[in-house]
Short mmCIF file of C-alpha atoms in Angstrom, two decimals:
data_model
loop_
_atom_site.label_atom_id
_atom_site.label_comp_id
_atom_site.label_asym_id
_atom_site.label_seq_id
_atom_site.Cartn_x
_atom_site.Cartn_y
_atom_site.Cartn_z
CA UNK A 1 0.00 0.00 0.00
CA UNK A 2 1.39 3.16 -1.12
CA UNK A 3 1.83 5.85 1.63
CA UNK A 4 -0.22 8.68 2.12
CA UNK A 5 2.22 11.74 1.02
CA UNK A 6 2.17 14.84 3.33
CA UNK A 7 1.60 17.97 1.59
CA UNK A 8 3.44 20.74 2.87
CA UNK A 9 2.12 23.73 0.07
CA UNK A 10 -1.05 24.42 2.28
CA UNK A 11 -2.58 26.96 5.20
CA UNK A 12 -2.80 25.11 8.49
CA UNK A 13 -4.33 26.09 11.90
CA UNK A 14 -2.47 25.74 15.01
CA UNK A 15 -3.49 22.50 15.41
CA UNK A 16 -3.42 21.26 11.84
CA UNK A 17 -0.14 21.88 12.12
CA UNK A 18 0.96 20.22 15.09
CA UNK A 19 -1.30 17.11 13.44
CA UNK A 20 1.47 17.57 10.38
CA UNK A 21 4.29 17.53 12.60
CA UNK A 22 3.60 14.40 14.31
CA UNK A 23 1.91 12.78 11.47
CA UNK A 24 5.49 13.47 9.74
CA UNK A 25 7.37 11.82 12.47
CA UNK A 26 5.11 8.99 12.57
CA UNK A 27 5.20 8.40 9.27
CA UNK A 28 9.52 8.69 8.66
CA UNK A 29 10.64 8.14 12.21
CA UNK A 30 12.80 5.50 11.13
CA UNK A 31 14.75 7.64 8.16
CA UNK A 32 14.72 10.46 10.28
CA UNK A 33 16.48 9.51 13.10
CA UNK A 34 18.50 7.10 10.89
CA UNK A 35 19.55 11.19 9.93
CA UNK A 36 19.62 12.66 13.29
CA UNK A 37 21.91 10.09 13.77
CA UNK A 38 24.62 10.25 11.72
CA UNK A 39 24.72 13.95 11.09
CA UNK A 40 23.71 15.31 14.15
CA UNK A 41 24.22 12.67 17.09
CA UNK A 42 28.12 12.97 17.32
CA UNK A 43 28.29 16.77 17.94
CA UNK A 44 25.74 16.27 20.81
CA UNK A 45 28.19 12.91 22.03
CA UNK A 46 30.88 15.50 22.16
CA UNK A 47 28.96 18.43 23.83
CA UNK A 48 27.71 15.55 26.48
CA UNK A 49 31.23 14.44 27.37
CA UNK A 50 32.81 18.04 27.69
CA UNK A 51 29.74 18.86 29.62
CA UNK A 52 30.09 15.86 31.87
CA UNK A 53 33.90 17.13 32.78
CA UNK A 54 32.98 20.46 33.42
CA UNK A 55 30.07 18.78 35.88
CA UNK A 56 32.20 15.98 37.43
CA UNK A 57 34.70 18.91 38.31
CA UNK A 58 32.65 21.31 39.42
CA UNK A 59 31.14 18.89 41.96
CA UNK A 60 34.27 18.11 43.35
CA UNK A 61 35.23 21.61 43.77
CA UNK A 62 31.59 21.97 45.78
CA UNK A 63 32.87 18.57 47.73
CA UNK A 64 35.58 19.75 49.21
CA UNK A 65 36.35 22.21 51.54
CA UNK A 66 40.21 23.08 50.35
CA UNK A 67 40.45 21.42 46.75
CA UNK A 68 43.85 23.56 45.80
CA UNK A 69 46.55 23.88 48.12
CA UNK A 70 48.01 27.14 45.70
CA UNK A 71 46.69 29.70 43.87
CA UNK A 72 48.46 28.54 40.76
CA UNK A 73 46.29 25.28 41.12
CA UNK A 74 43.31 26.87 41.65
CA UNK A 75 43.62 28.98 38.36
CA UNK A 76 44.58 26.65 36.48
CA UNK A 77 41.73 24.16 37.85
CA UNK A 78 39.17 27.17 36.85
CA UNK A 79 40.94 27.54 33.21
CA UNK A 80 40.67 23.84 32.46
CA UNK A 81 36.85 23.83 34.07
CA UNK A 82 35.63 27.20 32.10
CA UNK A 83 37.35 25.40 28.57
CA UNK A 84 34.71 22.51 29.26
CA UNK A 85 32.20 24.54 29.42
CA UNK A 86 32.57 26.40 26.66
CA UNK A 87 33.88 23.66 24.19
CA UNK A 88 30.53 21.93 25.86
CA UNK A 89 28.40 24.80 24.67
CA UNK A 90 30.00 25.11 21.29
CA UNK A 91 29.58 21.50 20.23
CA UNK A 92 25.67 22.31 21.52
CA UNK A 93 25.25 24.32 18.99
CA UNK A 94 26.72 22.69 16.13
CA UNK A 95 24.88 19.64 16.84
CA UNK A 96 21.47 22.04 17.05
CA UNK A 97 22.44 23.37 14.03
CA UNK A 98 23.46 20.16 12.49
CA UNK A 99 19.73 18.55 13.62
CA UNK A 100 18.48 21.20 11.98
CA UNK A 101 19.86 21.00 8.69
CA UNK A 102 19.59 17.42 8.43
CA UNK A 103 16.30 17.18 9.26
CA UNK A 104 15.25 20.36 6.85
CA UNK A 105 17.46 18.59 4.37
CA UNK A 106 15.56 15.08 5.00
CA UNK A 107 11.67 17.06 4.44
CA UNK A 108 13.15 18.57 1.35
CA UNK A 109 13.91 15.72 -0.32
CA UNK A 110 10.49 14.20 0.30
CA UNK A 111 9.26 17.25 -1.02
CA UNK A 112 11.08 16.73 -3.79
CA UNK A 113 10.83 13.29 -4.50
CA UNK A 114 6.97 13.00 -4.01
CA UNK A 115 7.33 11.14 -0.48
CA UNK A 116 10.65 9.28 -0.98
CA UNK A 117 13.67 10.29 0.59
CA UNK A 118 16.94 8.43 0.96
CA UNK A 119 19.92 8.79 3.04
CA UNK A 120 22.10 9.82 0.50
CA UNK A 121 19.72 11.93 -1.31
CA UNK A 122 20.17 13.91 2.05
CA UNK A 123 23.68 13.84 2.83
CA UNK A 124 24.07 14.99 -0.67
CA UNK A 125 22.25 18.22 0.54
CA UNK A 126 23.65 18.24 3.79
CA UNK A 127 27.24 18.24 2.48
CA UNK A 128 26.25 21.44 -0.24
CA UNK A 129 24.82 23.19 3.09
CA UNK A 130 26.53 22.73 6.48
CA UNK A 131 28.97 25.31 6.77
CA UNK A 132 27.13 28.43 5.15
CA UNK A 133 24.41 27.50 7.23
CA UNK A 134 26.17 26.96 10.37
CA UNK A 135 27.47 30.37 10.20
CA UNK A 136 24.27 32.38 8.95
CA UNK A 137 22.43 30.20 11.79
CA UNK A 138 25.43 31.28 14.65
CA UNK A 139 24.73 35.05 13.46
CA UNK A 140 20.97 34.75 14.24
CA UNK A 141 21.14 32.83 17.32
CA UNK A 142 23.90 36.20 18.22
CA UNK A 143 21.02 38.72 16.99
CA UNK A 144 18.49 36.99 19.35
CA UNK A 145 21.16 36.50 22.12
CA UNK A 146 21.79 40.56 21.80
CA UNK A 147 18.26 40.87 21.86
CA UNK A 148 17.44 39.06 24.84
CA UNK A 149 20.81 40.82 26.40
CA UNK A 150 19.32 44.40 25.63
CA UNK A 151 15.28 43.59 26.67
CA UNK A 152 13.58 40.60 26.67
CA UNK A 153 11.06 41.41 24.64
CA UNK A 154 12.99 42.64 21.50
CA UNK A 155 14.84 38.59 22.16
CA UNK A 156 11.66 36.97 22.16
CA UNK A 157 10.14 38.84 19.22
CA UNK A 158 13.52 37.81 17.27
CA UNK A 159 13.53 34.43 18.33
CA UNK A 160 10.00 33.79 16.61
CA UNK A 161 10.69 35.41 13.75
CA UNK A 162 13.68 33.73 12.87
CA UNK A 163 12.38 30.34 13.92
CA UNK A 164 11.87 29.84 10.39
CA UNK A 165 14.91 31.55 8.96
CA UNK A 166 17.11 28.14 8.46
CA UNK A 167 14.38 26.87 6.30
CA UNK A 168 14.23 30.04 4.21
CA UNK A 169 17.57 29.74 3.72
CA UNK A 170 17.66 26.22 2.48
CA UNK A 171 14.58 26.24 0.29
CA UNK A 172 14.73 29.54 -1.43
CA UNK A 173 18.52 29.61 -1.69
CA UNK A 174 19.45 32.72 -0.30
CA UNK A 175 22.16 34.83 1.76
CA UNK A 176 22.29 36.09 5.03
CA UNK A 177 20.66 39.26 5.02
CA UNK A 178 18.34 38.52 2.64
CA UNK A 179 17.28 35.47 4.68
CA UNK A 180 16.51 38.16 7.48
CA UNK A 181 14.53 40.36 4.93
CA UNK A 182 12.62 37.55 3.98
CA UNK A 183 11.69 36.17 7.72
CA UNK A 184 10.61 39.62 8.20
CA UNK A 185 8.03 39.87 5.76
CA UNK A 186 6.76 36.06 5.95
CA UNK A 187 6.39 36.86 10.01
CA UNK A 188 4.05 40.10 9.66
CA UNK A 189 0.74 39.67 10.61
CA UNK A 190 1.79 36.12 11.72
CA UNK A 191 3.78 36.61 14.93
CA UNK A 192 1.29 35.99 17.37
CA UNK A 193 0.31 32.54 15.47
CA UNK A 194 3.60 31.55 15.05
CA UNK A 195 4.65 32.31 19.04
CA UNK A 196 1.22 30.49 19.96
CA UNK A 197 2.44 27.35 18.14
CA UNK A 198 6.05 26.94 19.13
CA UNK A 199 4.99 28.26 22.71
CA UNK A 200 2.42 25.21 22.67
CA UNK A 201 5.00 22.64 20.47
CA UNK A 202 7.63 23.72 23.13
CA UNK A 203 5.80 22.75 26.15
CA UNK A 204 4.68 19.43 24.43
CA UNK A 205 8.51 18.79 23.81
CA UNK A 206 8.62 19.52 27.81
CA UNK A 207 6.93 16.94 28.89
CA UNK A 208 8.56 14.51 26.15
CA UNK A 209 11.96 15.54 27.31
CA UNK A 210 11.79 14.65 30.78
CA UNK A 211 12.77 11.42 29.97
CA UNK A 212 16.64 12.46 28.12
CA UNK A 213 17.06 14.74 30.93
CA UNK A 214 16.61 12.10 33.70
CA UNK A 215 20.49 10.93 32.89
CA UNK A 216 21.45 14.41 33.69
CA UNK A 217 19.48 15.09 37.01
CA UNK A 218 20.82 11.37 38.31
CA UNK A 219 24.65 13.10 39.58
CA UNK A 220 23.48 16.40 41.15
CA UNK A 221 20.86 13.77 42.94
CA UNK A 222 24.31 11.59 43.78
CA UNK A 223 26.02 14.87 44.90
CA UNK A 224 23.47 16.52 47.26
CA UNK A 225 23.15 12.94 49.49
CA UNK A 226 27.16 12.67 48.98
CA UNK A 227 26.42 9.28 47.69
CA UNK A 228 29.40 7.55 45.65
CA UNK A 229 29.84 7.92 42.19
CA UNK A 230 28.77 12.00 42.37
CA UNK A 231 32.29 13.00 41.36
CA UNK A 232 33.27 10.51 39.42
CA UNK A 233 34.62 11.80 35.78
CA UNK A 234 33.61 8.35 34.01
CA UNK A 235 30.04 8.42 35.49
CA UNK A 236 29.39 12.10 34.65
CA UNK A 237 30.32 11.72 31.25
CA UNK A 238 28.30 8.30 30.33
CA UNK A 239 25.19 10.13 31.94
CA UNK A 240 25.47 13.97 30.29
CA UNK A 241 26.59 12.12 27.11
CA UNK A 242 23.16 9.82 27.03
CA UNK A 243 21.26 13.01 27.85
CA UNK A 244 22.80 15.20 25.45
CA UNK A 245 22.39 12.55 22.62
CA UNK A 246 18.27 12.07 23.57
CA UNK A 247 17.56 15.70 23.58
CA UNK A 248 19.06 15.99 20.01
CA UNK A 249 16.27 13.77 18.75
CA UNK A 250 13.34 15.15 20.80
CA UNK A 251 13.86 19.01 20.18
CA UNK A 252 13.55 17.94 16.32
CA UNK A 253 10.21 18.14 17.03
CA UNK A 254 10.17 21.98 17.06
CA UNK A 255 11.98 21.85 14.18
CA UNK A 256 9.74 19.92 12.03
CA UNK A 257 6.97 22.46 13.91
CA UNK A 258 8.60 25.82 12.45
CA UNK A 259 9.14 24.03 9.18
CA UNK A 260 4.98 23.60 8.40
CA UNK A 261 5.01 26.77 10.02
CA UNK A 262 7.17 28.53 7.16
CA UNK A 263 5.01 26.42 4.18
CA UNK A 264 2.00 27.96 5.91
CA UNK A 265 3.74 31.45 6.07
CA UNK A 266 4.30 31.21 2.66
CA UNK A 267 0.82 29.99 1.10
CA UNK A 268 -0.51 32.66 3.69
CA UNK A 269 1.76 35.40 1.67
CA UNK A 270 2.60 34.37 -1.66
CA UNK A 271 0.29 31.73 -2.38
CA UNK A 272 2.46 29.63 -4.30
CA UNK A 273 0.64 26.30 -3.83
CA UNK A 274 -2.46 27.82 -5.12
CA UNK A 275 -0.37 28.62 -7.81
CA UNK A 276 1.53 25.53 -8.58
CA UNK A 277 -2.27 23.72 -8.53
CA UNK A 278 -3.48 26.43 -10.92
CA UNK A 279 -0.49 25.65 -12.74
CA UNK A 280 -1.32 21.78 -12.74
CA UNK A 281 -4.62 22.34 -13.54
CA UNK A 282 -3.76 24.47 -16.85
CA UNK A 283 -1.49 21.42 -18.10
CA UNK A 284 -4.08 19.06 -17.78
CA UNK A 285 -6.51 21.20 -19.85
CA UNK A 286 -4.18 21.70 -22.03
CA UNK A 287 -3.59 17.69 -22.71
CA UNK A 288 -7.15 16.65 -22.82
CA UNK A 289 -7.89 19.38 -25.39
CA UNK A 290 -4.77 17.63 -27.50
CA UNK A 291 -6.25 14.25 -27.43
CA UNK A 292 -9.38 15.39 -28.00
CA UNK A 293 -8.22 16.72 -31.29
CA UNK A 294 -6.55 13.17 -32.12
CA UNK A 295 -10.14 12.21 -32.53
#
C-alpha cells in the first residue's frame, strides 16, 4: 500500500499543524532519526562528554572544603573547568544546528521526490549546506542573544521570527541578510500565530523531554546525598553524554513544527501552492484538449 504523502504547500491552523508535525514523524521516524543520527548525534556525544567534565569537576570543587593547596592550582583548575564549558556549549550548537539541517534537508527531499527520501539523497544536501548555514544560523542565534541581552522582549520577538529563517535559507537559496529580509516579511501579521504554536510545540517537547534529561538530574541527585559515584569523571560523562544525545532527537520536534510553520507562512503570503495547482490544472486542460483533437 502506497503511503499517504504529506503535503506541505497548504494553510494550516495551530493544530493542523501540530497534526502535520507528528503525522510526519510517525510516518519517517525511522529515516529520520537514521539522519539525526549520523549527522547530528556525534556533535551532541561531544557536547555531552565536555559537559560531563565540566560537571564531574565542578562537583568536586563543591565537595571539598580546600580542593587547591596554591593559587596557581586553583587557576589553572578554573581555566581547564571554564574550557569545558565552553567547548561543551559550542559543540551544543553545532549539533542544534546540524539537527536542523539534516532534518530540513531530509523534508526537502520528500518534497522533492513525491514522499521518498533516501539517506544519500540527504547527505548529498547536507554536504552542499553545512557550513554556510552553520554560520548564517550562529549570526541569528547572536542577533536573538543581543536581543534578549538588551530587553527581553525585542529577544523573544527575534527568536519567533527567525524560527523559520534556516528553512528560508535552504529552500529559497538565499544569503544572510536577505534570509533576514525575507523572515521579516513572511512573520508580519503572523507573529502571534507563530509564538502560539512553538509556545504550545515547546511545552509538548517539555513533557517529552523529561525522559533524556533524567540521565542528567541522576549526579546532582548523587552529589546533594554525597552518595558515591557523584564525582566521578567516568560516570558524569556516560550520563550527560546519554542526555545530550536524547535531547538531540526530541527538540527535532520543534523543528519539524517551524518548518509547516514557514510552508503555511508562505501559502498565507505568496500563495504559491495555489499557484503551482493552478499551474497543474492548466497542463491538464491543455492535454485533454490535445487528445481530444486526435479524434
Amino acid at each position: 500500500m502506497r503511503k499517504q504523502i504529506i503535503n506541505f504547500r497548504e494553510e494550516r491552523e495551530l493544530g493542523q499543524n501540530i497534526n502535520a508535525t507528528f503525522s510526519f514523524i510517525r510516518q519517517n521516524f525511522k529515516l529520520l532519526c537514521k539522519c539525526i543520527l549520523f549527522f547530528a548525534a556525534p556533535f551532541a556525544l561531544l557536547s555531552g562528554i565536555f559537559n560531563g567534565l565540566y560537571q564531574s569537576r565542578l562537583y568536586q570543587v563543591l565537595g571539598d572544603d580546600r580542593p587547591y593547596s596554591t593559587y596557581g592550582e586553583y587557576t589553572f583548575f578554573n581555566q581547564v573547568t571554564s574550557l569545558n564549558y565552553l567547548v561543551s556549549i559550542f559543540f551544543s550548537v553545532v549539533s542544534f544546528v546540524m539537527m536542523g539541517l539534516a532534518v530540513y534537508c531530509y523534508m526537502l527531499e520528500y518534497m522533492d521526490n513525491e514522499g521518498e527520501a533516501t539517506t544519500e539523497g540527504v547527505w548529498a544536501r547536507f554536504k552542499a549546506n553545512a557550513i554556510p548555514l552553520l554560520y548564517a544560523t550562529i549570526g541569528a542565534v547572536i542577533i536573538t542573544t543581543i536581543g534578549l541581552l538588551l530587553l527581553v522582549i525585542p529577544g523573544i520577538y527575534a527568536a519567533v521570527t527567525l524560527s523559520v529563517f534556516m528553512m528560508v535559507l535552504l529552500r529559497e537559496e538565499i544569503g544572510f541578510i536577505e534570509g533576514l529580509e525575507r523572515c521579516l516579511y513572511l512573520i508580519k501579521g503572523n507573529w502571534w500565530s507563530t509564538f502560539f504554536l512553538l509556545f504550545v510545540i515547546g511545552l509538548i517537547q517539555g513533557i517529552i523531554n523529561v525522559v533524556p534529561a533524567i540521565p542528567a538530574f541522576i549526579l546532582p541527585f548523587l552529589g546533594a546525598l554525597e552518595l558515591p559515584g557523584s564525582t566521578n569523571t567516568l560516570i558524569s560523562i556516560i550520563l550527560v553524554s546519554i542526555s545530550s544525545v536524547l535531547g538531540i532527537f526530541i527538540y527535532s520536534i520543534s523543528i519539524i513544527a517551524a518548518a509547516f510553520q514557514y510552508f503555511h507562512l508562505v501559502e498565507v503570503r505568496d500563495g504559491i501552492g495555489l499557484m503551482e495547482q493552478v499551474a497543474l490544472i492548466g497542463q491538464s486542460t491543455t492535454r485533454f484538449e490535445a487528445n481530444e483533437g486526435d479524434y
